[in-house]
Amino acid sequence: MVRFLCIHGVGTNGKIFEAQTAGFRAMLPAHWEWEFVDGEMECKPAPGVDSVYPGPYLCFSRIPSIVAMEELHDWILDIIKEEGPFDAVMGFSEGGSLAASVMLHHQITRPFEPPLFRSAIFICTFLPRCADSTNGVDVTPLIIRRKRVPTELVELRSQIEAARAEADYNPKTDSLEGIPLALSDVITELDNVDNESFDYKRYVTRMFHPEVDKVRIQIPTAHVVGRNDPVRDASLKLVDMCDVRYVSVYEHKGGHELPKTADSLQRIKDVIQKTVMRSELP
């Protein structure tokens, strides 16, 4: 038996993810078990989801800051402790990024312990965010302004410097005065704060990057990538964050979605089965 922990993306929930993956899961061994979990924060539905599936629509964080990632790591570890053990993890978009983050952090902080999972399936997944201040690239200036986070390192660093040069950039501020509107809205929603209390450090966000970080996910991984997905480049950078000896990639013709064609479902089934089989080798 193989047990999967399954983590949905932003604006869906566990039941929706279960329905979205039903096609290829039906082609995999019947004795495999799939545990679908729900994020704990309500949000807007993902594009097109509310016309097909009922809510609630959930996510894991408004801003994937170091503070938020620390809390989410604890949440994942509690699930593993209470519902596990799990042999594998499968995540879509934010769910996959969260899974990658907790696995990388576990490898960095507990290098002599067994991995949390023996294999991982990443679907339309972007580069993971960090739960500490010593790894990755500081992307806070882009995150708090709701700007695109490039994946090519030269462009990424250039955009970060440009954001830091903006007139309202003030990382030492302790009030909402002068804070960009995008961040101000999130702060008000999350913390119900007034102009007298604000801690910028709570919103510091760092992103793992294969050209900055030496750590690599050391278990077999499968990557399902959309050729027309806006996060395609970030999905391929996540491939580079994994040990090349154990990587399998399937790229379909669609976007940020799970394809439904018979051929695509077969290819996804094949790449998952190959990855699990690799994990069972001595």
Short mmCIF file of C-alpha atoms in Angstrom, two decimals:
data_model
loop_
_atom_site.label_atom_id
_atom_site.label_comp_id
_atom_site.label_asym_id
_atom_site.label_seq_id
_atom_site.Cartn_x
_atom_site.Cartn_y
_atom_site.Cartn_z
CA MET A 1 0.00 0.00 0.00
CA VAL A 2 1.12 3.55 -0.77
CA ARG A 3 -0.34 6.45 1.22
CA PHE A 4 -0.40 9.95 -0.28
CA LEU A 5 -0.84 13.25 1.54
CA CYS A 6 -2.62 15.52 -0.97
CA ILE A 7 -2.46 19.32 -0.69
CA HIS A 8 -4.67 21.52 -2.87
CA GLY A 9 -3.93 24.88 -4.48
CA VAL A 10 -5.22 28.38 -3.76
CA GLY A 11 -8.95 28.90 -4.08
CA THR A 12 -10.04 25.26 -3.99
CA ASN A 13 -10.23 22.68 -1.19
CA GLY A 14 -9.49 19.02 -0.51
CA LYS A 15 -12.70 17.73 -2.07
CA ILE A 16 -12.16 19.77 -5.21
CA PHE A 17 -8.59 18.50 -5.53
CA GLU A 18 -9.91 14.98 -5.02
CA ALA A 19 -12.37 15.48 -7.89
CA GLN A 20 -9.77 17.12 -10.14
CA THR A 21 -7.38 14.18 -9.76
CA ALA A 22 -9.98 11.41 -9.95
CA GLY A 23 -9.25 10.62 -13.61
CA PHE A 24 -5.63 9.56 -13.27
CA ARG A 25 -6.01 8.19 -9.75
CA ALA A 26 -8.60 5.71 -11.06
CA MET A 27 -5.85 4.32 -13.32
CA LEU A 28 -3.43 3.74 -10.45
CA PRO A 29 -3.47 0.73 -8.08
CA ALA A 30 -6.73 0.52 -6.15
CA HIS A 31 -4.97 -0.19 -2.86
CA TRP A 32 -3.19 3.18 -2.89
CA GLU A 33 -4.67 5.62 -0.38
CA TRP A 34 -5.13 9.35 -0.85
CA GLU A 35 -5.59 11.70 2.11
CA PHE A 36 -6.86 15.12 1.02
CA VAL A 37 -6.48 17.96 3.50
CA ASP A 38 -7.98 21.45 3.61
CA GLY A 39 -6.23 24.78 4.00
CA GLU A 40 -7.42 26.76 7.01
CA MET A 41 -7.88 30.19 5.44
CA GLU A 42 -10.81 31.24 3.24
CA CYS A 43 -10.11 33.13 0.02
CA LYS A 44 -11.53 33.87 -3.40
CA PRO A 45 -12.15 30.86 -5.68
CA ALA A 46 -9.54 30.00 -8.27
CA PRO A 47 -10.54 31.14 -11.79
CA GLY A 48 -13.49 29.10 -13.08
CA VAL A 49 -13.71 26.91 -9.99
CA ASP A 50 -16.87 28.40 -8.48
CA SER A 51 -18.88 27.62 -11.63
CA VAL A 52 -18.11 23.92 -11.22
CA TYR A 53 -17.48 23.22 -7.54
CA PRO A 54 -19.07 24.54 -4.34
CA GLY A 55 -16.95 26.16 -1.63
CA PRO A 56 -15.55 26.84 0.77
CA TYR A 57 -12.55 28.06 -1.21
CA LEU A 58 -9.38 27.83 0.81
CA CYS A 59 -5.69 28.67 0.85
CA PHE A 60 -2.79 28.49 3.29
CA SER A 61 -1.55 32.08 3.64
CA ARG A 62 -2.14 35.60 2.33
CA ILE A 63 1.59 36.29 2.23
CA PRO A 64 4.00 33.30 2.31
CA SER A 65 6.30 35.02 4.79
CA ILE A 66 8.89 33.30 6.94
CA VAL A 67 6.49 33.56 9.89
CA ALA A 68 3.64 32.04 7.86
CA MET A 69 5.85 29.25 6.52
CA GLU A 70 7.02 28.34 10.03
CA GLU A 71 3.39 27.94 11.08
CA LEU A 72 2.51 25.96 7.95
CA HIS A 73 5.47 23.64 8.43
CA ASP A 74 4.21 22.90 11.94
CA TRP A 75 0.74 22.27 10.50
CA ILE A 76 2.08 19.78 7.94
CA LEU A 77 4.22 18.04 10.56
CA ASP A 78 1.20 17.74 12.86
CA ILE A 79 -0.79 16.11 10.04
CA ILE A 80 2.03 13.65 9.44
CA LYS A 81 2.22 12.88 13.14
CA GLU A 82 -1.54 12.46 13.60
CA GLU A 83 -2.60 10.96 10.26
CA GLY A 84 0.63 9.44 8.94
CA PRO A 85 2.93 8.00 8.14
CA PHE A 86 2.67 8.89 4.46
CA ASP A 87 4.77 7.36 1.72
CA ALA A 88 4.31 10.24 -0.72
CA VAL A 89 2.98 13.76 -1.07
CA MET A 90 1.06 15.28 -4.00
CA GLY A 91 0.47 19.01 -4.30
CA PHE A 92 -1.02 21.41 -6.80
CA SER A 93 0.42 24.92 -7.16
CA GLU A 94 0.61 26.43 -3.64
CA GLY A 95 0.07 22.99 -2.12
CA GLY A 96 3.06 21.57 -3.97
CA SER A 97 5.19 24.59 -3.09
CA LEU A 98 4.34 24.14 0.59
CA ALA A 99 5.27 20.45 0.40
CA ALA A 100 8.60 21.28 -1.25
CA SER A 101 9.33 23.92 1.38
CA VAL A 102 8.77 21.62 4.34
CA MET A 103 10.84 18.84 2.72
CA LEU A 104 13.77 21.15 1.98
CA HIS A 105 13.66 22.62 5.49
CA HIS A 106 13.61 19.11 6.97
CA GLN A 107 16.68 18.14 4.94
CA ILE A 108 18.54 21.30 6.00
CA THR A 109 17.73 21.13 9.71
CA ARG A 110 17.66 17.34 10.17
CA PRO A 111 20.19 16.00 7.66
CA PHE A 112 20.64 12.66 9.43
CA GLU A 113 16.94 11.83 9.75
CA PRO A 114 14.88 9.96 7.13
CA PRO A 115 12.96 12.14 4.64
CA LEU A 116 9.38 13.08 5.46
CA PHE A 117 8.19 11.27 2.30
CA ARG A 118 9.69 8.71 -0.06
CA SER A 119 8.38 10.41 -3.22
CA ALA A 120 6.63 13.63 -4.27
CA ILE A 121 4.27 14.68 -7.07
CA PHE A 122 4.33 18.37 -8.02
CA ILE A 123 1.55 19.67 -10.30
CA CYS A 124 1.86 23.22 -11.68
CA THR A 125 4.07 24.01 -8.69
CA PHE A 126 6.22 27.11 -8.29
CA LEU A 127 9.41 27.64 -6.29
CA PRO A 128 8.92 27.14 -2.54
CA ARG A 129 9.18 29.86 0.07
CA CYS A 130 11.53 29.57 3.06
CA ALA A 131 10.80 29.15 6.75
CA ASP A 132 14.07 30.78 7.84
CA SER A 133 16.19 33.82 7.04
CA THR A 134 19.34 31.96 5.96
CA ASN A 135 18.18 30.37 2.70
CA GLY A 136 16.83 31.64 -0.59
CA VAL A 137 16.37 35.15 -1.95
CA ASP A 138 14.59 37.97 -0.12
CA VAL A 139 11.57 38.70 -2.36
CA THR A 140 9.67 40.82 0.20
CA PRO A 141 9.71 44.04 -1.86
CA LEU A 142 7.90 42.22 -4.70
CA ILE A 143 5.53 40.16 -2.56
CA ILE A 144 4.14 43.07 -0.55
CA ARG A 145 3.47 45.03 -3.73
CA ARG A 146 1.72 42.08 -5.38
CA LYS A 147 4.25 42.20 -8.20
CA ARG A 148 5.30 39.28 -10.36
CA VAL A 149 8.23 37.34 -8.92
CA PRO A 150 10.56 36.45 -11.81
CA THR A 151 12.36 33.12 -11.76
CA GLU A 152 15.47 34.03 -13.76
CA LEU A 153 17.95 35.18 -11.15
CA VAL A 154 19.28 38.24 -13.01
CA GLU A 155 15.77 39.57 -13.66
CA LEU A 156 14.69 38.68 -10.13
CA ARG A 157 17.48 40.65 -8.52
CA SER A 158 16.91 43.58 -10.88
CA GLN A 159 13.20 43.73 -10.03
CA ILE A 160 13.92 43.51 -6.30
CA GLU A 161 16.38 46.42 -6.50
CA ALA A 162 13.85 48.46 -8.49
CA ALA A 163 11.18 47.82 -5.84
CA ARG A 164 13.55 48.80 -3.06
CA ALA A 165 14.25 52.06 -4.89
CA GLU A 166 10.59 53.07 -4.85
CA ALA A 167 9.75 56.07 -2.69
CA ASP A 168 7.52 54.19 -0.24
CA TYR A 169 9.98 51.39 0.52
CA ASN A 170 10.81 51.52 4.24
CA PRO A 171 11.60 48.14 5.81
CA LYS A 172 12.20 49.67 9.25
CA THR A 173 8.78 51.29 9.59
CA ASP A 174 6.58 50.41 12.55
CA SER A 175 3.37 52.05 11.32
CA LEU A 176 1.08 51.75 8.31
CA GLU A 177 1.91 55.25 7.12
CA GLY A 178 3.52 55.07 3.71
CA ILE A 179 3.00 51.32 3.35
CA PRO A 180 2.02 50.25 -0.18
CA LEU A 181 -1.74 49.83 -0.57
CA ALA A 182 -1.44 46.17 -1.56
CA LEU A 183 0.27 45.37 1.74
CA SER A 184 -1.92 47.71 3.78
CA ASP A 185 -5.06 45.86 2.67
CA VAL A 186 -3.58 42.51 3.64
CA ILE A 187 -2.40 43.77 7.03
CA THR A 188 -5.80 45.19 7.87
CA GLU A 189 -7.48 41.94 6.83
CA LEU A 190 -5.10 39.65 8.69
CA ASP A 191 -4.27 41.56 11.82
CA ASN A 192 -7.02 44.13 12.29
CA VAL A 193 -4.32 46.63 13.20
CA ASP A 194 -4.48 50.39 13.34
CA ASN A 195 -1.85 52.91 12.35
CA GLU A 196 -0.13 52.55 15.71
CA SER A 197 1.00 48.92 15.40
CA PHE A 198 2.74 47.17 12.56
CA ASP A 199 5.74 44.84 12.42
CA TYR A 200 7.24 44.70 8.92
CA LYS A 201 9.35 41.67 9.88
CA ARG A 202 6.21 39.54 9.99
CA TYR A 203 5.93 39.97 6.21
CA VAL A 204 9.52 39.19 5.20
CA THR A 205 9.43 36.50 2.51
CA ARG A 206 12.28 34.46 1.09
CA MET A 207 12.17 32.11 -1.90
CA PHE A 208 14.35 29.08 -2.54
CA HIS A 209 16.22 29.30 -5.84
CA PRO A 210 18.41 26.63 -7.50
CA GLU A 211 21.10 29.17 -8.41
CA VAL A 212 21.36 30.41 -4.83
CA ASP A 213 20.66 27.34 -2.69
CA LYS A 214 22.74 24.17 -2.86
CA VAL A 215 20.16 21.94 -1.16
CA ARG A 216 18.21 19.57 -3.42
CA ILE A 217 15.17 17.39 -2.73
CA GLN A 218 16.71 13.94 -2.47
CA ILE A 219 13.70 11.71 -3.17
CA PRO A 220 12.10 10.67 -6.48
CA THR A 221 9.87 13.47 -7.80
CA ALA A 222 7.32 13.76 -10.59
CA HIS A 223 6.58 17.15 -12.14
CA VAL A 224 3.44 17.85 -14.16
CA VAL A 225 3.98 21.14 -16.01
CA GLY A 226 1.64 23.17 -18.23
CA ARG A 227 3.26 24.49 -21.40
CA ASN A 228 1.04 27.59 -21.24
CA ASP A 229 1.04 27.92 -17.46
CA PRO A 230 2.04 31.39 -16.19
CA VAL A 231 4.18 29.61 -13.56
CA ARG A 232 5.81 27.24 -16.08
CA ASP A 233 9.28 28.78 -15.67
CA ALA A 234 8.98 28.52 -11.88
CA SER A 235 7.84 24.90 -12.22
CA LEU A 236 10.97 24.10 -14.23
CA LYS A 237 13.12 25.88 -11.65
CA LEU A 238 11.55 23.58 -9.04
CA VAL A 239 12.74 20.66 -11.17
CA ASP A 240 16.24 22.10 -10.74
CA MET A 241 15.71 22.09 -6.95
CA CYS A 242 15.42 18.29 -7.09
CA ASP A 243 18.07 15.60 -7.52
CA VAL A 244 18.37 15.14 -11.29
CA ARG A 245 18.84 11.37 -10.83
CA TYR A 246 15.31 10.96 -9.50
CA VAL A 247 13.31 13.48 -11.56
CA SER A 248 10.50 12.68 -14.03
CA VAL A 249 8.75 15.47 -15.96
CA TYR A 250 5.57 15.48 -18.02
CA GLU A 251 4.67 18.70 -19.85
CA HIS A 252 1.14 18.98 -21.22
CA LYS A 253 -0.26 21.54 -23.65
CA GLY A 254 -2.52 23.32 -21.16
CA GLY A 255 -2.12 26.01 -18.57
CA HIS A 256 -2.41 26.17 -14.78
CA GLU A 257 -4.70 23.17 -14.63
CA LEU A 258 -4.95 19.41 -14.66
CA PRO A 259 -5.56 18.26 -18.24
CA LYS A 260 -8.50 15.96 -18.94
CA THR A 261 -7.61 14.26 -22.23
CA ALA A 262 -7.18 10.50 -22.19
CA ASP A 263 -3.58 10.77 -23.37
CA SER A 264 -2.68 13.33 -20.71
CA LEU A 265 -4.29 11.28 -17.93
CA GLN A 266 -2.32 8.23 -19.07
CA ARG A 267 0.94 10.21 -19.12
CA ILE A 268 0.30 11.61 -15.63
CA LYS A 269 -0.53 8.13 -14.36
CA ASP A 270 2.69 6.79 -15.90
CA VAL A 271 4.94 9.47 -14.42
CA ILE A 272 3.43 9.04 -10.96
CA GLN A 273 3.72 5.26 -11.08
CA LYS A 274 7.32 5.49 -12.27
CA THR A 275 8.16 7.86 -9.42
CA VAL A 276 6.59 5.66 -6.76
CA MET A 277 8.34 2.58 -8.14
CA ARG A 278 11.67 4.41 -7.96
CA SER A 279 11.01 5.21 -4.31
CA GLU A 280 10.55 1.53 -3.53
CA LEU A 281 13.94 0.49 -4.91
CA PRO A 282 16.56 -0.35 -2.28
#
